[in-house]
CSV table of C-alpha atoms in Angstrom, one decimal:
chain,number,residue,atom,x,y,z
A,1099,LEU,CA,-36.7,88.9,59.6
A,1100,LEU,CA,-34.4,88.9,56.5
A,1101,ASP,CA,-36.8,87.7,53.8
A,1102,HIS,CA,-35.7,90.0,50.9
A,1103,THR,CA,-38.8,92.3,51.3
A,1104,ARG,CA,-37.1,95.2,53.0
A,1105,THR,CA,-33.6,96.6,53.8
A,1106,PHE,CA,-32.5,97.2,57.4
A,1107,ALA,CA,-29.6,99.5,58.3
A,1108,THR,CA,-26.9,98.6,60.8
A,1109,LEU,CA,-24.3,100.5,62.6
A,1110,ASP,CA,-20.8,100.0,61.1
A,1111,GLY,CA,-18.3,97.6,62.5
A,1112,ILE,CA,-15.3,97.8,64.8
A,1113,GLY,CA,-13.6,101.2,64.2
A,1114,ALA,CA,-10.6,102.2,66.2
A,1115,TYR,CA,-11.2,105.9,66.5
A,1116,THR,CA,-13.8,108.4,67.5
A,1117,LEU,CA,-14.1,112.0,66.2
A,1118,ASP,CA,-15.4,113.8,69.3
A,1119,HIS,CA,-18.2,116.2,68.1
A,1120,GLU,CA,-17.7,118.4,71.2
A,1121,THR,CA,-13.9,118.8,71.1
A,1122,HIS,CA,-13.5,118.0,67.3
A,1123,GLN,CA,-10.5,115.9,68.2
A,1124,ARG,CA,-9.8,112.4,66.9
A,1125,ARG,CA,-8.9,109.9,69.6
A,1126,LEU,CA,-8.9,106.1,70.3
A,1127,SER,CA,-12.4,104.8,70.8
A,1128,THR,CA,-13.6,103.7,74.3
A,1129,ALA,CA,-16.2,101.6,75.9
A,1130,ALA,CA,-18.1,104.9,76.6
A,1131,ASP,CA,-18.1,105.7,72.9
A,1132,LEU,CA,-19.5,102.3,72.0
A,1133,ALA,CA,-22.2,102.6,74.7
A,1134,LEU,CA,-23.2,106.0,73.5
A,1135,ALA,CA,-23.3,105.1,69.8
A,1136,VAL,CA,-25.3,102.0,70.4
A,1137,ARG,CA,-27.8,103.9,72.6
A,1138,VAL,CA,-28.2,106.5,69.9
A,1139,GLY,CA,-28.7,103.7,67.4
A,1140,ASP,CA,-31.3,102.2,69.7
A,1141,ALA,CA,-33.3,105.5,69.6
A,1142,LEU,CA,-33.3,105.8,65.8
A,1143,ASP,CA,-36.1,103.8,64.1
A,1144,GLU,CA,-33.9,103.7,61.0
A,1145,VAL,CA,-31.3,101.5,62.7
A,1146,GLY,CA,-32.3,97.8,62.6
A,1147,VAL,CA,-29.2,96.1,63.9
A,1148,ALA,CA,-26.6,97.2,66.4
A,1149,TRP,CA,-23.2,96.2,65.0
A,1150,TYR,CA,-20.0,96.5,67.1
A,1151,ILE,CA,-19.3,100.0,65.8
A,1152,VAL,CA,-16.1,100.9,67.7
A,1153,ASN,CA,-13.6,99.0,69.9
A,1154,PRO,CA,-13.4,99.7,73.6
A,1155,THR,CA,-9.7,100.2,73.5
A,1156,ASP,CA,-9.6,101.3,77.1
A,1157,GLU,CA,-10.5,97.8,78.2
A,1158,GLN,CA,-8.0,95.0,79.0
A,1159,PRO,CA,-7.1,93.4,75.6
A,1160,LYS,CA,-8.2,90.0,76.7
A,1161,LEU,CA,-11.7,91.3,77.6
A,1162,GLU,CA,-12.1,93.8,74.7
A,1163,SER,CA,-14.5,91.6,72.7
A,1164,LEU,CA,-16.5,90.4,75.8
A,1165,ARG,CA,-16.8,93.9,77.2
A,1166,GLY,CA,-17.9,95.2,73.8
A,1167,ILE,CA,-20.7,92.6,73.6
A,1168,GLU,CA,-21.8,93.3,77.2
A,1169,THR,CA,-21.8,97.1,76.4
A,1170,MET,CA,-24.1,96.5,73.4
A,1171,LEU,CA,-26.5,94.2,75.3
A,1172,ARG,CA,-26.9,96.8,78.0
A,1173,ASN,CA,-27.5,99.7,75.6
A,1174,THR,CA,-29.9,98.4,73.0
A,1175,GLY,CA,-33.0,96.2,72.7
A,1176,LYS,CA,-32.1,95.5,69.0
A,1177,HIS,CA,-30.3,92.6,67.5
A,1178,VAL,CA,-26.6,92.7,68.2
A,1179,GLN,CA,-23.7,91.7,65.9
A,1180,ALA,CA,-20.0,91.4,66.9
A,1181,GLU,CA,-16.8,89.5,66.4
A,1182,VAL,CA,-15.5,86.7,68.6
A,1183,LEU,CA,-11.9,86.0,67.8
A,1184,HIS,CA,-10.8,83.4,70.3
A,1185,PRO,CA,-12.4,80.0,71.0
A,1186,GLU,CA,-11.9,80.3,74.8
A,1187,GLU,CA,-14.2,83.3,74.7
A,1188,VAL,CA,-17.2,81.4,73.4
A,1189,PRO,CA,-18.5,79.9,76.6
A,1190,TYR,CA,-18.6,83.4,78.2
A,1191,VAL,CA,-20.3,84.8,75.2
A,1192,MET,CA,-23.0,82.2,75.3
A,1193,GLU,CA,-23.5,82.7,79.1
A,1194,MET,CA,-24.0,86.4,78.5
A,1195,LEU,CA,-26.4,85.9,75.6
A,1196,ALA,CA,-28.5,83.4,77.7
A,1197,ALA,CA,-28.7,86.0,80.5
A,1198,ALA,CA,-29.8,88.7,78.1
A,1199,SER,CA,-32.5,86.6,76.5
A,1200,GLU,CA,-36.1,86.7,77.6
A,1201,ASP,CA,-36.3,83.4,79.5
A,1202,GLY,CA,-32.7,83.2,80.5
A,1203,ARG,CA,-31.6,80.8,77.7
A,1204,TRP,CA,-30.1,81.1,74.3
A,1205,ASP,CA,-32.9,80.8,71.8
A,1206,ARG,CA,-31.7,79.1,68.6
A,1207,GLU,CA,-35.0,80.0,66.8
A,1208,ARG,CA,-35.1,83.6,67.8
A,1209,PRO,CA,-31.4,84.7,68.2
A,1210,ILE,CA,-30.6,88.1,69.7
A,1211,PHE,CA,-27.0,87.9,68.5
A,1212,SER,CA,-25.1,87.0,65.3
A,1213,VAL,CA,-21.4,86.8,64.8
A,1214,VAL,CA,-19.3,88.6,62.2
A,1215,TYR,CA,-16.6,86.2,60.9
A,1216,CYS,CA,-13.8,87.4,58.6
A,1217,PRO,CA,-11.7,85.0,56.4
A,1218,VAL,CA,-8.2,86.2,55.7
A,1219,ALA,CA,-7.9,87.1,52.1
A,1220,PRO,CA,-6.7,85.7,49.9
A,1221,LEU,CA,-8.3,82.3,50.5
A,1222,GLN,CA,-7.2,81.6,54.1
A,1223,HIS,CA,-8.8,81.2,57.5
A,1224,GLU,CA,-7.1,82.1,60.8
A,1225,LYS,CA,-7.0,79.3,63.2
A,1226,ASP,CA,-8.3,80.9,66.4
A,1227,SER,CA,-11.1,83.0,64.9
A,1228,LEU,CA,-12.2,80.0,62.8
A,1229,GLU,CA,-12.4,77.7,65.8
A,1230,ALA,CA,-14.3,80.3,67.7
A,1231,ALA,CA,-16.8,80.7,64.8
A,1232,MET,CA,-17.2,77.0,64.4
A,1233,ARG,CA,-18.1,76.7,68.1
A,1234,LEU,CA,-20.6,79.5,67.7
A,1235,ALA,CA,-22.0,77.8,64.6
A,1236,ALA,CA,-22.5,74.6,66.7
A,1237,GLU,CA,-24.8,76.8,69.0
A,1238,ARG,CA,-26.7,77.9,65.9
A,1239,VAL,CA,-25.5,81.5,66.2
A,1240,PRO,CA,-26.2,83.1,62.8
A,1241,MET,CA,-22.9,83.6,60.8
A,1242,THR,CA,-22.2,86.8,58.9
A,1243,VAL,CA,-19.1,86.2,56.7
A,1244,PHE,CA,-17.1,89.2,55.6
A,1245,SER,CA,-14.1,88.7,53.4
A,1246,LEU,CA,-12.5,92.2,53.5
A,1247,ALA,CA,-10.4,91.6,50.4
A,1248,LEU,CA,-8.8,94.6,48.7
A,1249,ALA,CA,-8.6,94.6,45.0
A,1250,GLY,CA,-5.0,95.0,43.8
A,1251,ALA,CA,-3.6,93.9,47.2
A,1252,THR,CA,-5.3,90.8,48.7
A,1253,ALA,CA,-7.6,90.2,45.7
A,1254,PRO,CA,-7.1,90.6,41.9
A,1255,VAL,CA,-6.9,94.1,40.7
A,1256,THR,CA,-9.9,93.7,38.4
A,1257,ILE,CA,-13.4,94.1,39.7
A,1258,ALA,CA,-14.5,90.7,38.2
A,1259,GLY,CA,-11.5,88.9,39.8
A,1260,THR,CA,-12.2,90.4,43.2
A,1261,ILE,CA,-15.8,89.3,43.0
A,1262,VAL,CA,-14.8,85.7,42.2
A,1263,GLN,CA,-12.2,85.5,44.9
A,1264,THR,CA,-14.4,87.1,47.6
A,1265,ASN,CA,-17.2,84.8,46.7
A,1266,CYS,CA,-14.8,81.8,47.2
A,1267,ASP,CA,-13.7,83.2,50.6
A,1268,VAL,CA,-17.3,83.5,51.8
A,1269,LEU,CA,-18.5,80.1,50.5
A,1270,SER,CA,-15.5,78.3,52.0
A,1271,ALA,CA,-16.6,79.5,55.4
A,1272,PHE,CA,-20.2,78.6,54.8
A,1273,VAL,CA,-19.2,75.0,53.9
A,1274,LEU,CA,-17.3,74.7,57.2
A,1275,PHE,CA,-20.2,76.1,59.2
A,1276,GLN,CA,-22.7,73.8,57.5
A,1277,LEU,CA,-20.5,70.8,58.2
A,1278,VAL,CA,-20.5,71.8,61.9
A,1279,GLU,CA,-24.2,72.6,62.1
A,1280,PRO,CA,-26.4,71.8,59.1
A,1281,GLY,CA,-29.0,74.5,58.7
A,1282,CYS,CA,-27.0,77.1,60.7
A,1283,PRO,CA,-28.3,80.5,59.6
A,1284,LEU,CA,-26.0,82.3,57.2
A,1285,ILE,CA,-25.7,85.9,56.0
A,1286,TYR,CA,-23.8,86.5,52.8
A,1287,VAL,CA,-21.7,89.8,52.9
A,1288,GLY,CA,-21.7,91.3,49.4
A,1289,ASP,CA,-18.9,93.7,50.1
A,1290,SER,CA,-15.3,94.2,49.2
A,1291,ALA,CA,-13.1,97.2,48.2
A,1292,ILE,CA,-9.9,98.4,46.6
A,1293,MET,CA,-6.6,99.5,47.8
A,1294,ASP,CA,-5.9,103.1,46.7
A,1295,MET,CA,-2.5,102.6,45.1
A,1296,ARG,CA,-1.3,106.2,45.7
A,1297,SER,CA,-1.9,106.2,49.4
A,1298,ALA,CA,-1.9,102.4,50.2
A,1299,THR,CA,-5.2,102.9,52.1
A,1300,TYR,CA,-8.5,101.0,52.2
A,1301,ALA,CA,-10.9,102.8,49.9
A,1302,THR,CA,-14.4,101.8,51.2
A,1303,ALA,CA,-16.4,103.9,48.8
A,1304,GLY,CA,-16.4,105.0,45.2
A,1305,PRO,CA,-17.4,103.5,41.8
A,1306,GLU,CA,-15.3,100.4,42.2
A,1307,ALA,CA,-16.7,99.6,45.6
A,1308,VAL,CA,-20.3,100.1,44.2
A,1309,LEU,CA,-19.7,97.7,41.3
A,1310,ILE,CA,-17.9,95.1,43.4
A,1311,ASN,CA,-20.7,95.2,46.0
A,1312,LEU,CA,-23.4,95.0,43.3
A,1313,GLY,CA,-21.8,91.9,41.8
A,1314,LEU,CA,-21.4,90.2,45.2
A,1315,SER,CA,-24.9,91.1,46.3
A,1316,GLU,CA,-26.2,89.5,43.2
A,1317,MET,CA,-24.3,86.3,44.0
A,1318,GLY,CA,-25.7,86.2,47.5
A,1319,ARG,CA,-29.3,86.5,46.1
A,1320,PHE,CA,-28.4,83.8,43.6
A,1321,TYR,CA,-27.7,81.4,46.5
A,1322,GLY,CA,-31.0,82.4,48.1
A,1323,LEU,CA,-29.2,83.9,51.2
A,1324,PRO,CA,-29.8,87.1,53.2
A,1325,VAL,CA,-27.3,89.7,51.9
A,1326,LEU,CA,-25.5,92.4,53.9
A,1327,THR,CA,-23.7,95.1,51.9
A,1328,THR,CA,-22.1,98.5,52.6
A,1329,GLY,CA,-23.7,101.9,52.3
A,1330,PHE,CA,-23.5,105.3,54.1
A,1331,THR,CA,-19.7,105.0,54.8
A,1332,SER,CA,-17.2,107.4,53.3
A,1333,ASP,CA,-13.4,107.7,52.9
A,1334,ALA,CA,-13.7,111.4,53.9
A,1335,LYS,CA,-12.3,112.7,57.1
A,1336,GLU,CA,-15.0,115.2,57.8
A,1337,LEU,CA,-18.6,116.1,56.9
A,1338,CYS,CA,-18.3,117.4,53.3
A,1339,VAL,CA,-19.5,116.9,49.8
A,1340,GLN,CA,-17.5,113.7,49.5
A,1341,THR,CA,-19.3,112.3,52.6
A,1342,GLY,CA,-22.7,112.7,51.1
A,1343,LEU,CA,-21.7,111.4,47.7
A,1344,ASP,CA,-19.9,108.4,49.0
A,1345,GLY,CA,-22.5,107.4,51.6
A,1346,GLY,CA,-25.7,108.4,49.8
A,1347,LEU,CA,-24.7,106.7,46.5
A,1348,MET,CA,-23.7,103.5,48.2
A,1349,ALA,CA,-26.8,103.4,50.4
A,1350,ALA,CA,-29.1,104.0,47.4
A,1351,VAL,CA,-27.5,101.3,45.3
A,1352,ALA,CA,-27.5,98.9,48.2
A,1353,HIS,CA,-31.3,99.4,48.6
A,1354,MET,CA,-31.9,99.0,44.9
A,1355,SER,CA,-29.8,95.8,44.7
A,1356,GLY,CA,-32.3,94.2,47.2
A,1357,ALA,CA,-29.8,93.9,50.1
A,1358,ASP,CA,-31.4,92.8,53.4
A,1359,LEU,CA,-28.9,94.6,55.5
A,1360,VAL,CA,-26.8,97.7,54.7
A,1361,THR,CA,-24.0,98.8,57.1
A,1362,GLY,CA,-21.9,101.9,57.4
A,1363,MET,CA,-24.0,104.3,59.5
A,1364,GLY,CA,-22.0,106.8,61.5
A,1365,MET,CA,-18.6,106.3,60.1
A,1366,LEU,CA,-15.9,108.4,58.4
A,1367,ASP,CA,-12.3,107.7,57.3
A,1368,SER,CA,-13.0,104.4,55.5
A,1369,ALA,CA,-15.1,103.1,58.3
A,1370,GLN,CA,-12.4,103.6,60.9
A,1371,MET,CA,-13.8,106.7,62.7
A,1372,LEU,CA,-17.1,107.1,64.5
A,1373,TYR,CA,-18.7,110.5,64.2
A,1374,LEU,CA,-22.1,110.7,66.0
A,1375,PRO,CA,-23.6,113.6,64.1
A,1376,LYS,CA,-23.1,111.5,60.9
A,1377,LEU,CA,-25.1,108.7,62.5
A,1378,ILE,CA,-28.0,111.2,62.8
A,1379,LEU,CA,-27.5,112.4,59.2
A,1380,ASP,CA,-27.3,108.8,57.9
A,1381,ALA,CA,-30.7,108.1,59.5
A,1382,GLU,CA,-32.0,110.9,57.2
A,1383,VAL,CA,-30.4,109.3,54.2
A,1384,MET,CA,-32.0,106.0,55.2
A,1385,ARG,CA,-35.4,107.6,55.3
A,1386,GLU,CA,-34.8,109.0,51.8
A,1387,CYS,CA,-33.8,105.5,50.6
A,1388,GLN,CA,-36.9,104.0,52.1
A,1389,ARG,CA,-39.1,106.4,50.1
A,1390,LEU,CA,-37.1,105.6,47.0
A,1391,MET,CA,-37.8,101.9,47.5
A,1392,ARG,CA,-41.5,102.4,47.8
A,1393,GLY,CA,-41.4,103.3,44.1
A,1394,VAL,CA,-44.3,104.6,42.0
A,1395,ASP,CA,-47.8,103.4,42.4
A,1396,LEU,CA,-49.5,103.2,39.0
A,1397,ASP,CA,-53.1,102.3,39.7
A,1398,GLU,CA,-55.9,104.8,39.0
A,1399,LYS,CA,-55.9,106.0,42.6
A,1400,TYR,CA,-52.4,107.4,42.0
A,1401,LEU,CA,-52.6,108.2,38.2
A,1402,LEU,CA,-55.4,110.7,39.0
A,1403,THR,CA,-56.4,111.0,35.3
A,1404,GLY,CA,-59.9,112.1,36.3
A,1405,LEU,CA,-58.5,114.9,38.4
A,1406,ILE,CA,-56.2,116.0,35.7
A,1407,ASP,CA,-59.2,116.2,33.4
A,1408,GLN,CA,-61.2,118.1,36.0
A,1409,VAL,CA,-58.5,120.7,36.8
A,1410,GLY,CA,-57.7,121.1,33.1
A,1411,PRO,CA,-55.2,123.5,31.4
A,1412,GLY,CA,-53.9,126.3,33.5
A,1413,GLY,CA,-55.4,125.1,36.8
A,1414,HIS,CA,-53.7,123.9,40.0
A,1415,TYR,CA,-54.0,121.1,42.5
A,1416,LEU,CA,-53.4,123.0,45.7
A,1417,LYS,CA,-57.1,122.9,46.7
A,1418,ALA,CA,-57.7,119.3,45.7
A,1419,LYS,CA,-58.6,117.1,48.7
A,1420,VAL,CA,-56.4,114.3,47.3
A,1421,THR,CA,-53.4,116.5,47.4
A,1422,ARG,CA,-53.7,116.8,51.1
A,1423,THR,CA,-54.6,113.1,51.6
A,1424,MET,CA,-51.7,111.9,49.5
A,1425,LEU,CA,-49.2,114.2,51.2
A,1426,ARG,CA,-50.3,113.0,54.6
A,1427,ALA,CA,-49.9,109.4,53.4
A,1428,GLY,CA,-46.3,110.0,52.5
A,1429,GLU,CA,-46.4,110.4,48.7
A,1430,HIS,CA,-43.7,113.1,49.0
A,1431,TRP,CA,-40.8,112.5,51.4
A,1432,GLN,CA,-40.3,115.3,53.9
A,1433,PRO,CA,-36.8,115.7,55.2
A,1434,ALA,CA,-36.3,116.2,58.9
A,1435,ILE,CA,-32.8,117.6,58.7
A,1436,PHE,CA,-32.0,118.5,55.1
A,1437,THR,CA,-33.5,121.9,54.0
A,1438,ARG,CA,-35.9,122.8,51.2
A,1439,SER,CA,-37.0,126.1,52.5
A,1440,SER,CA,-36.6,129.4,50.6
A,1441,TYR,CA,-33.3,131.2,51.0
A,1442,GLU,CA,-35.0,134.0,52.9
A,1443,ALA,CA,-36.5,131.6,55.4
A,1444,TRP,CA,-33.2,129.8,55.9
A,1445,ALA,CA,-31.4,133.1,56.3
A,1446,GLU,CA,-33.6,134.1,59.3
A,1447,ALA,CA,-32.1,131.1,61.2
A,1448,PRO,CA,-29.2,129.8,59.2
A,1449,ARG,CA,-28.5,126.6,61.0
A,1450,SER,CA,-26.5,124.0,59.1
A,1451,GLU,CA,-27.5,120.3,58.7
A,1452,TYR,CA,-24.6,119.5,61.1
A,1453,GLN,CA,-26.1,121.8,63.8
A,1454,ARG,CA,-29.6,120.4,63.3
A,1455,ALA,CA,-28.1,116.9,63.6
A,1456,VAL,CA,-26.3,117.8,66.9
A,1457,ASP,CA,-29.6,119.1,68.3
A,1458,ILE,CA,-31.2,115.8,67.7
A,1459,LEU,CA,-28.2,113.9,69.1
A,1460,ASP,CA,-28.3,116.0,72.2
A,1461,ARG,CA,-32.0,115.3,72.7
A,1462,ILE,CA,-31.4,111.5,72.3
A,1463,VAL,CA,-28.5,111.6,74.8
A,1464,ALA,CA,-30.6,113.5,77.3
A,1465,ASP,CA,-33.8,111.6,77.0
A,1466,HIS,CA,-33.4,108.1,75.6
A,1467,ASN,CA,-33.1,105.0,77.7
A,1468,PRO,CA,-33.0,101.5,76.1
A,1469,ALA,CA,-35.2,98.7,77.3
A,1470,PRO,CA,-33.6,97.1,80.4
A,1471,LEU,CA,-32.2,93.7,80.4
A,1472,PRO,CA,-34.2,90.9,82.1
A,1473,PRO,CA,-34.2,90.9,85.9
A,1474,GLY,CA,-30.9,89.7,87.3
A,1475,ALA,CA,-29.2,89.7,83.9
A,1476,GLU,CA,-26.8,92.6,84.6
A,1477,GLN,CA,-25.4,90.8,87.7
A,1478,THR,CA,-25.1,87.5,85.8
A,1479,ILE,CA,-23.2,89.2,83.0
A,1480,ALA,CA,-21.0,91.1,85.5
A,1481,ASP,CA,-20.1,87.7,87.1
A,1482,VAL,CA,-19.4,86.2,83.7
A,1483,LEU,CA,-17.0,89.0,82.9
A,1484,ALA,CA,-15.3,88.7,86.3
A,1485,ALA,CA,-14.8,85.0,85.7
A,1486,ALA,CA,-13.4,85.7,82.2
A,1487,GLY,CA,-11.0,88.2,83.7
A,1488,ASP,CA,-9.7,85.6,86.0
A,1489,ASP,CA,-9.5,82.7,83.6
A,1490,LEU,CA,-8.7,84.0,80.1
A,1491,PRO,CA,-5.0,84.2,79.2
A,1492,GLU,CA,-3.5,87.6,78.5
A,1493,CYS,CA,-3.5,88.6,74.8
């Protein structure tokens, strides 16, 4: 439920590469990578929505989107988000969603799926993807509109100008979808970025991205819409100081801006490369952000003025019953992966945060099984994919 009372994290969207944490080699992503990432996300309480995190590039091009959706439905019981780029794919998508739903039909009031639609900046819509999105809107599939404009390239170089144009891109799509299906659920994406002019690359993080996303998120809240924005992601190519600064700063700001959804978990290289240990580490960042958003309770139960008077100058609070009670209630956040131990304790078993993350990842891979699809759904979906393989034109 996206009602502005809490922030849910999502996997990031549609990367082309995977950095294999066992071989440490970058390669094109596969259906197996997508399945594994979604299954890991299913096991993490901190992941609220399964976004189409990488492309199954080993699949036939004409079945890539359908196979991706099928892979996610089989590997998570959480809400799924994906792209649908061609109108002829829509009937097959709806058949799969019906099969995966509890009573074998697409439930407009309790959707298990939402679509990510991207206008073409500046100020355009691509014919096929727009027609596909309009057909999905007619089925009351929630629409998540993501402009992807780049300041200085496909948007004005200024932060303010990029906010204005991106807002126009998003609203233009919303108008179309509401004309097709009045009341169709909408998610406003408060996200854009810059082109790094020295490298001609997409810079997904950094101070400009934070400021652009803050401005856009404020616009989405002004319209009274659920807002998705970016956090966690990094332009770094490996786990390093830049990774933590990029992702942690953006995740914290996204939470403090009141975003309903924050994406970017598990990705490096400007959201183009999946790295599963980072997905585990991002869950730790998410837990820290959740504690941040609980804020400071200021009633007498928490001010503890009586206890301060009782302990007095030079005393300590270690023996106070309330110290134990409040710690158990979560007053202090306790990291599961990051370390706060003494140097001496750490030196006895000097495992890095990366190694601890891999340990957790290995346990999930070995032990976690997502909730199964309804009886008969897997065969129905397999039949739908087979029919799509026969009927859809080659890309």
